[in-house]
Amino acid sequence: LTEQELGEELTRILNANNPHAPQNIARYINKERVFKASPNVDHFVVHFEFDGSVLSASWSIFDAYKEDLLQKEKASKEKSKAGNAAVGKGHKDDDKNVLPAESHGEDVYFRNLELKKALIIIERMANQNTFDDVAQDYKYWDDAADEMGDRKSGSLLPLWKFCYERDKKKQVTAVCWSPASSDLFAVGYGSYDFSRQGPGLVACFTLKNPSYPEYMYSTESGVMCLDFHPQHPSLLAVGLYDGTVQVYNMQRKADPLVLRSTPKSGKHSDPVYWRKDDLDDNANFFSVSSDGRVTQWTLVQNELKATDAILLRHDSSTDVPASLGAAGDSGGLLGLAGGCCFDFHRTVEHLFVVGTEDGPIYKCSTTYNNQYLMTYEAHQMAVYAVRFNPFHGTVFLSASADWTVKLWDHTRSSPLASFDLGSPVGDVAWAPYSSTVFAAVTADGKVFVYDLNENKYEPVCEQQVVRRARLTHCTFNRFDPVLLVGDDRGQVVSLKLSPNLRRKSDADCATIFPA
């Protein structure tokens, strides 16, 4: 065979049809007095047949079983009589004669790890057959309309839908791809409505099995954010609605919850963001909350140590020690701005921007916590997301409830561009393959994809993804042209980008929108 023939993939689907069964059988119908082709073909094939005394053997097994059962009942009665006699004599060891009840609370086959692994593989194979058409689209589909003329717009093809049935009423509050696996992602379930709070859930799905999560971790409060460690992808940091920060180790099956913040070590959280390990090789991450604190958490041995990186003050014109206005000082809290989101610069490790509930965005540094480096009068309502460009670190995006997405150069106080999407914007994300492509999701169920290198004013794709639901989050796959979007009904939809939406570009957005 040639190299091309060896590399060719052939798809075969197993079915119950007999390929050797005749397809041209005609039968005479007396009522109509004509011959007609029979649509029903018998596909039943006998591969092996043996005449024997199976029935008598079955009855022999049943008789032996009944005899053994009678002997066990007789022995049990004798033991119970001996136990009653012992009780009459005042003995206290009567419990020795009581047979322990067998517990069926846990399925036996889940205790065998090898059997459990085999069942997971079989389940994935069954799902691959069930969703074979979706799997074919995931691997091979390209919108042929993208090749027509000078068409610059594109489309999104819905693939799998991921949903955990028990938590369909919860909202998707966070979505994050694993940095090491192209098919694994984590979903956080909670609620943005303060009057409808309850337990939360972290579910890790894989594209290989869309019917059920691979991992599930229940939480006492609703999940608000989560993030994988970039160097240790088995570590997952989770922020909860009640201010608790938790760290899970997905490699540990018995007790995956490794660390959890306490009122003593510090509590709060909205978004969380892992950083590189410190000089002592201790993993650390940052979090921001509506209490006005940006906190650094360090994993030291078996505990979390919290250090406030900066306090988000409304008036930062004067230097104020960070020790003032701490969480215990109610007077200080009145002057703090509630943080909603933040993101770190890709190359300058100490630099980050924070979006607030009131609309302003603050540029801060972990090395200087007494004053902001710059204040951006960004939006009129809450800022739900800020994202630095992964290719050109001077540029970042902001998404807000005031219906706009704005493009910023962090060295300038005014935006480079503003995009009105006609509805509150829940999230925005840069594409990992192009410096000019980003996606945004809105409360009316639409996904907008922009390619600033093709059209710097209008989206190259505007598509309705869900009905009667609000889209809350979106994220690009780092390996494949797949976009995940989550809504407020507990569902995550995977979308494949057409060729016009995944064009690679290294253009600097700051040069596209000159001053």
XYZ file of C-alpha atoms in Angstrom, residues 74 82 244 341 367 498 513:
7
model
C -30.937 -25.408 59.380
C -27.552 -21.809 71.075
C -14.468 30.278 50.188
C -13.039 40.222 37.066
C 4.792 45.040 43.404
C -15.973 27.555 9.961
C -6.821 51.347 15.336
